PDB file of C-alpha atoms in Angstrom:
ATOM      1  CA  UNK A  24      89.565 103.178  84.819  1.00  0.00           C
ATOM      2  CA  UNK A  25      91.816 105.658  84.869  1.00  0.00           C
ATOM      3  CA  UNK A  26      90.685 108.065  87.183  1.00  0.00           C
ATOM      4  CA  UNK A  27      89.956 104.960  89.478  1.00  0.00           C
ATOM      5  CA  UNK A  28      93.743 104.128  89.423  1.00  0.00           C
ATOM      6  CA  UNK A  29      95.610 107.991  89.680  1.00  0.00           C
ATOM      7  CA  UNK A  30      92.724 109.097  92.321  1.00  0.00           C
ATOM      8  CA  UNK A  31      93.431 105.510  94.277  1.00  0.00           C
ATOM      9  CA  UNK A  32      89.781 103.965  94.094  1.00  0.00           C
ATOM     10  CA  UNK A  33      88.630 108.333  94.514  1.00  0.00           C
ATOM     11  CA  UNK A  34      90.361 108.651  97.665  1.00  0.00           C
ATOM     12  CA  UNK A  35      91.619 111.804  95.835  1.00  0.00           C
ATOM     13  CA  UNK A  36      87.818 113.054  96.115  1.00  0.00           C
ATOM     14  CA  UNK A  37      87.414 113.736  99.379  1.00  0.00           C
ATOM     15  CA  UNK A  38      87.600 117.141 100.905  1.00  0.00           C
ATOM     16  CA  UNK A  39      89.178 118.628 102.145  1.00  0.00           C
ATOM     17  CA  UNK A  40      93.047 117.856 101.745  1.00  0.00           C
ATOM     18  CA  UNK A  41      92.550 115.113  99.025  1.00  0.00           C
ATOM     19  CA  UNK A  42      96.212 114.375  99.286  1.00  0.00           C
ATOM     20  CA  UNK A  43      95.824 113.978 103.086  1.00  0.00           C
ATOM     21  CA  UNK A  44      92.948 111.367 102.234  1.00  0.00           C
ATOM     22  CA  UNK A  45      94.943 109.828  99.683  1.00  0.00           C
ATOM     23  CA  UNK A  46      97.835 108.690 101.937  1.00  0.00           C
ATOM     24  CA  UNK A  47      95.793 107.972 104.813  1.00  0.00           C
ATOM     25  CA  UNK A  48      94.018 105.311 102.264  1.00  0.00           C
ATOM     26  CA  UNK A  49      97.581 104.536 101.044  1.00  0.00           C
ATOM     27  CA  UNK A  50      99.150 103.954 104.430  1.00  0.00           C
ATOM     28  CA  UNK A  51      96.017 101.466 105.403  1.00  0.00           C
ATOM     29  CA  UNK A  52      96.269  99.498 102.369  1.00  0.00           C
ATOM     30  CA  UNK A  53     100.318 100.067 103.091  1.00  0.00           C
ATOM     31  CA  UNK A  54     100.151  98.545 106.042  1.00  0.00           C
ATOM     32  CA  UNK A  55      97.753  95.672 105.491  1.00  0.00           C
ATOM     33  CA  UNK A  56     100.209  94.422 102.555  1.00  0.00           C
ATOM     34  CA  UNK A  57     103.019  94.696 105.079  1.00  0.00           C
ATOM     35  CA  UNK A  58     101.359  92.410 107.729  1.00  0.00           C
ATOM     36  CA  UNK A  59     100.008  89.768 105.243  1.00  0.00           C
ATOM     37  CA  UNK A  60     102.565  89.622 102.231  1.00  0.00           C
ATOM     38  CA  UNK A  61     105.856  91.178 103.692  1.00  0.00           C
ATOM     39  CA  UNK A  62     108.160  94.294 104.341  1.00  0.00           C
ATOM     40  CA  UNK A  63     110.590  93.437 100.811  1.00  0.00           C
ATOM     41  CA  UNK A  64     106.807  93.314  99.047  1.00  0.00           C
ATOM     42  CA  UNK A  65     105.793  96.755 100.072  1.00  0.00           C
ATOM     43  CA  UNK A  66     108.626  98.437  99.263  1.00  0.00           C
ATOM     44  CA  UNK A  67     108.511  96.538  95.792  1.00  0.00           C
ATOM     45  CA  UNK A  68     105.525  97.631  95.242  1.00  0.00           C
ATOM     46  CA  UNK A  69     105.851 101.166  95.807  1.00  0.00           C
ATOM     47  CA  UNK A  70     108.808 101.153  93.000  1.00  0.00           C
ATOM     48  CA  UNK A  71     106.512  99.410  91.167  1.00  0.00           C
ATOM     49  CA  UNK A  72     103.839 101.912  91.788  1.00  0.00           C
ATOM     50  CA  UNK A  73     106.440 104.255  90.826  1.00  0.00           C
ATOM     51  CA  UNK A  74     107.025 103.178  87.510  1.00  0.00           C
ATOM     52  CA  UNK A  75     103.403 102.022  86.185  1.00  0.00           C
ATOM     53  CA  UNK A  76     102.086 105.141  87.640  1.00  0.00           C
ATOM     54  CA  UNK A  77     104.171 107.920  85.219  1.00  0.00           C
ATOM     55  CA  UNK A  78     102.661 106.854  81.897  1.00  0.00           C
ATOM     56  CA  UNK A  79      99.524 106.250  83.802  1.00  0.00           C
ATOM     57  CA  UNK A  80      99.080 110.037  84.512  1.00  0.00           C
ATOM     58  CA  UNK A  81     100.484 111.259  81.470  1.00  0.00           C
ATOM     59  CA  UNK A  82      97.666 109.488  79.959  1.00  0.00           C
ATOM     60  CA  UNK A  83      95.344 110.564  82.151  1.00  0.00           C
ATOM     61  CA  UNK A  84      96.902 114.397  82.119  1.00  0.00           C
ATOM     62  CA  UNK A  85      96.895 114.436  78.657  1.00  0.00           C
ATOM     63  CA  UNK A  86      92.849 113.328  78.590  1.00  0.00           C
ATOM     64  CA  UNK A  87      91.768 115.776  81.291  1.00  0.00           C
ATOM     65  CA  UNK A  88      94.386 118.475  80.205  1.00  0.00           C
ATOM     66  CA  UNK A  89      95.338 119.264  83.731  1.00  0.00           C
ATOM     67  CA  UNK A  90      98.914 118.630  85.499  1.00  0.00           C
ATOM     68  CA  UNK A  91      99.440 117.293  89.252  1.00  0.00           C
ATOM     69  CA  UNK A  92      95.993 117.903  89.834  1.00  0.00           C
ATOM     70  CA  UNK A  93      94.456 117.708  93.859  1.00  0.00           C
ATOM     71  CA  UNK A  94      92.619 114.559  93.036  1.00  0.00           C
ATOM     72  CA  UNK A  95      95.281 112.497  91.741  1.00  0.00           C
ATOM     73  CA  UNK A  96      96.732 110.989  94.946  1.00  0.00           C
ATOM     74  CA  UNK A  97      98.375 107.954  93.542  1.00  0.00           C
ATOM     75  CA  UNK A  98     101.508 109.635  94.106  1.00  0.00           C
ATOM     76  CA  UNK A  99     101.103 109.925  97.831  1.00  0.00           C
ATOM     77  CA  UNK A 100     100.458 106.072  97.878  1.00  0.00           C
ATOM     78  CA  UNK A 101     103.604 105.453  96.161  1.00  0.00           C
ATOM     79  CA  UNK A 102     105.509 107.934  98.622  1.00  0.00           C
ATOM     80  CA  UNK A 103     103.864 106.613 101.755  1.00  0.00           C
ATOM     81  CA  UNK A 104     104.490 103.602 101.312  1.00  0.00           C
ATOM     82  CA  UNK A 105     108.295 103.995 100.886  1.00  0.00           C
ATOM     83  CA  UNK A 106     108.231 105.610 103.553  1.00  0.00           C
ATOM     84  CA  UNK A 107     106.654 103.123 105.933  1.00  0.00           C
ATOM     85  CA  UNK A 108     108.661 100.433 104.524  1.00  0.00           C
ATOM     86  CA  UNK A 109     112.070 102.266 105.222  1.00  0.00           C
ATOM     87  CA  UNK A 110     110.242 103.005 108.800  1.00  0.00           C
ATOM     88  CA  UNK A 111     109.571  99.365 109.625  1.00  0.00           C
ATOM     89  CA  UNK A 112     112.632  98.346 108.350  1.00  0.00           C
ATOM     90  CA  UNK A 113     114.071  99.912 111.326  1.00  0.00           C
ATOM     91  CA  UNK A 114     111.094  99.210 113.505  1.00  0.00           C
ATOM     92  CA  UNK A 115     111.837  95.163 112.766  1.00  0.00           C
ATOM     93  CA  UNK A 116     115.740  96.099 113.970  1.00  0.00           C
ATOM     94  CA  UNK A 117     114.667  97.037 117.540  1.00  0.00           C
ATOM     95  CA  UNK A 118     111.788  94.374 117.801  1.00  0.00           C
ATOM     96  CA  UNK A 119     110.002  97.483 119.602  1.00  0.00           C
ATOM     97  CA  UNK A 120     106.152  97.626 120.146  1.00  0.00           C
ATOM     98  CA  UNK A 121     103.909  94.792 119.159  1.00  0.00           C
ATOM     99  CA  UNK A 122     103.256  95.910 115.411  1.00  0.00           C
ATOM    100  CA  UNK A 123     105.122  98.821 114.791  1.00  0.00           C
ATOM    101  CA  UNK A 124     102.518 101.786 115.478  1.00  0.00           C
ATOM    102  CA  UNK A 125     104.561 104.345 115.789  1.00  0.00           C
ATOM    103  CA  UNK A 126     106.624 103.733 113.147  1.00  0.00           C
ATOM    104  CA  UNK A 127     103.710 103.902 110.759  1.00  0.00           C
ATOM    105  CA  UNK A 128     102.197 107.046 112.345  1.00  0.00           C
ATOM    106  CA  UNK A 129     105.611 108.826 112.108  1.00  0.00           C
ATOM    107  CA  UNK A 130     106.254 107.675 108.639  1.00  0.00           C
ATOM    108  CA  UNK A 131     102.707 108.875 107.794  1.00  0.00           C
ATOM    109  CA  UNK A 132     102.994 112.619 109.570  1.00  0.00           C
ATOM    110  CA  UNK A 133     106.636 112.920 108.299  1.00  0.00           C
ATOM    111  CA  UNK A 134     105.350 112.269 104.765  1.00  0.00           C
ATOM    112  CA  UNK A 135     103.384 114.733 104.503  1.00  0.00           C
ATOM    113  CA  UNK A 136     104.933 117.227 106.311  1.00  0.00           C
ATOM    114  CA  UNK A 137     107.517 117.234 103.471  1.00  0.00           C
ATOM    115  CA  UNK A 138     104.645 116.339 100.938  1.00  0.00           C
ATOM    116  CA  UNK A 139     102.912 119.898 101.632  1.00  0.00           C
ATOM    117  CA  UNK A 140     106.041 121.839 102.753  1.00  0.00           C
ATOM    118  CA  UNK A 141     108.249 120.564  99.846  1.00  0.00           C
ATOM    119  CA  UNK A 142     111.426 121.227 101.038  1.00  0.00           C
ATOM    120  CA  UNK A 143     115.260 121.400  99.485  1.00  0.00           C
ATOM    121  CA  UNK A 144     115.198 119.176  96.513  1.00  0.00           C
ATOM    122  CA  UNK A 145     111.527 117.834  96.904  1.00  0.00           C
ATOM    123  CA  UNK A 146     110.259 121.089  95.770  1.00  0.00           C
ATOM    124  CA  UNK A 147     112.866 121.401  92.891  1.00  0.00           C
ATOM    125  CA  UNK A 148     111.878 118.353  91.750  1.00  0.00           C
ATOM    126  CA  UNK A 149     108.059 119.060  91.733  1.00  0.00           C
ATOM    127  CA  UNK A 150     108.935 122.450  90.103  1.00  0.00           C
ATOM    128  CA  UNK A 151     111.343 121.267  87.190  1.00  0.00           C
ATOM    129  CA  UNK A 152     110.236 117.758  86.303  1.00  0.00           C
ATOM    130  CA  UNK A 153     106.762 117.339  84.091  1.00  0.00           C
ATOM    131  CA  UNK A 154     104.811 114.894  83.187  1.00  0.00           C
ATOM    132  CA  UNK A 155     103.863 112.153  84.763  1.00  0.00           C
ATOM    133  CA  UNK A 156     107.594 111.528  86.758  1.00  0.00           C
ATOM    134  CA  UNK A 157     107.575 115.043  87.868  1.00  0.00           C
ATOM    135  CA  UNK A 158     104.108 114.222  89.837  1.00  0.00           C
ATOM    136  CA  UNK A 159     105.427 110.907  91.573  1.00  0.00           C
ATOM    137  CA  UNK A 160     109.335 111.828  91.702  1.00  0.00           C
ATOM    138  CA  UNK A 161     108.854 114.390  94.915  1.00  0.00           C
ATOM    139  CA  UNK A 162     106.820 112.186  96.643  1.00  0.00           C
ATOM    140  CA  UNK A 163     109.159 109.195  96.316  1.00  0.00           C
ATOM    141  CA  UNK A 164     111.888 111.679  97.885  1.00  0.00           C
ATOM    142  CA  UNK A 165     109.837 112.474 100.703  1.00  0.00           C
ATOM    143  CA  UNK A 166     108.806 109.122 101.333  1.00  0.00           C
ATOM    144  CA  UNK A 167     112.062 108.384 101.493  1.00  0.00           C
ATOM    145  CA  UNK A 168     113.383 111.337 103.468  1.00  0.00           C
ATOM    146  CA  UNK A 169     109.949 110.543 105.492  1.00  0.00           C
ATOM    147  CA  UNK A 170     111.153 107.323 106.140  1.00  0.00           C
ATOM    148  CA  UNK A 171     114.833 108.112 107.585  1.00  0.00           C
ATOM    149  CA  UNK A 172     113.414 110.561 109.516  1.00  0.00           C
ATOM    150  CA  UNK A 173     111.057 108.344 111.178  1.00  0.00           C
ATOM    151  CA  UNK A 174     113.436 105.739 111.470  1.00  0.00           C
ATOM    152  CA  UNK A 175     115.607 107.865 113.390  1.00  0.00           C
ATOM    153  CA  UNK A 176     112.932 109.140 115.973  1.00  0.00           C
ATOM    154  CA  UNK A 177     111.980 105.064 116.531  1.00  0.00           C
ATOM    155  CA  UNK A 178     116.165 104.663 117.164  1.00  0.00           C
ATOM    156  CA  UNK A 179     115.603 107.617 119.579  1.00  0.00           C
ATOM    157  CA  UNK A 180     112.958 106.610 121.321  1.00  0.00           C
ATOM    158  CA  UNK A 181     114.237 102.966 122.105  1.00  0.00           C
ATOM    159  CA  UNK A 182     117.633 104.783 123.252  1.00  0.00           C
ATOM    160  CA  UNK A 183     116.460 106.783 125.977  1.00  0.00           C
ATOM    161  CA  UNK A 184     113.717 103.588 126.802  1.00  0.00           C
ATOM    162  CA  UNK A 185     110.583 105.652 125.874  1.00  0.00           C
ATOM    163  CA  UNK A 186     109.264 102.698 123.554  1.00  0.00           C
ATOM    164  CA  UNK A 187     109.780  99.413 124.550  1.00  0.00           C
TER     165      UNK A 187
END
């Protein structure tokens, strides 16, 4: 049950780029909570992804005896989904395309951009913290660095009336 849960139903199994696979299966599931439930419900339950999720994988670390392995993606669920929440956030400020597409796609590249690259205090985080909050603290960060970032090229955009 466990693997189920940190590998998000073994999204974290694919190859290659299981993290890649992991958010893309975050960021549908992501955005189908979004458009049925609510924008204050995702981002809700991405802190509350957050916390279940640490003693989660230190069970599951201390089982397998590995640490941040590929296959546990649960963490890029979490971190995707902050950052399409902050992304729509600003999406629903403009009112600008019909569902907010680009918001989600830029959230979604953004985030892992900064997932893989682990930049500034992202990759101190992932360096110094263990356990089970050092594998979902840097991708909370990014998601929500992701998120301001894409929430700034949407603001872009609708100023120089590229999106409309």
């Amino acid at each position: 049950m466990q693997k189920l849960f940190v590998t998000f139903f073994y999204s974290g199994l694919l190859r290659p780029a299981p993290g890649t696979w992991g958010s893309l299966a975050g960021a549908i599931v992501g955005v189908a909570i979004y458009y049925y439930i609510g924008l204050e419900t995702l981002f809700l339950a991405s802190i509350l992804l957050f916390l279940a999720s640490i003693s989660i994988i230190d069970s599951y670390e201390a089982k397998s005896g590995t640490h941040d392995d590929s296959s546990i993606v649960i963490d890029e669920v979490a971190g995707v989904w902050v950052a399409i929440s902050i992304a729509l956030s600003s999406w629903e400020q403009f009112e600008v395309d019909k569902f907010g597409w680009i918001s989600v796609v830029l959230a979604f590249v953004f985030f892992r951009i900064l997932d893989i690259t682990k930049p500034s205090i992202i990759g101190r985080l992932d360096r110094n913290l263990k356990g089970g909050l050092g594998v979902m603290s840097d991708d909370m960060v990014a998601g929500g660095f992701a998120g301001l970032i894409a929430a700034a090229c949407v603001a872009i955009l609708v100023k120089f009336g590229l999106i409309i």
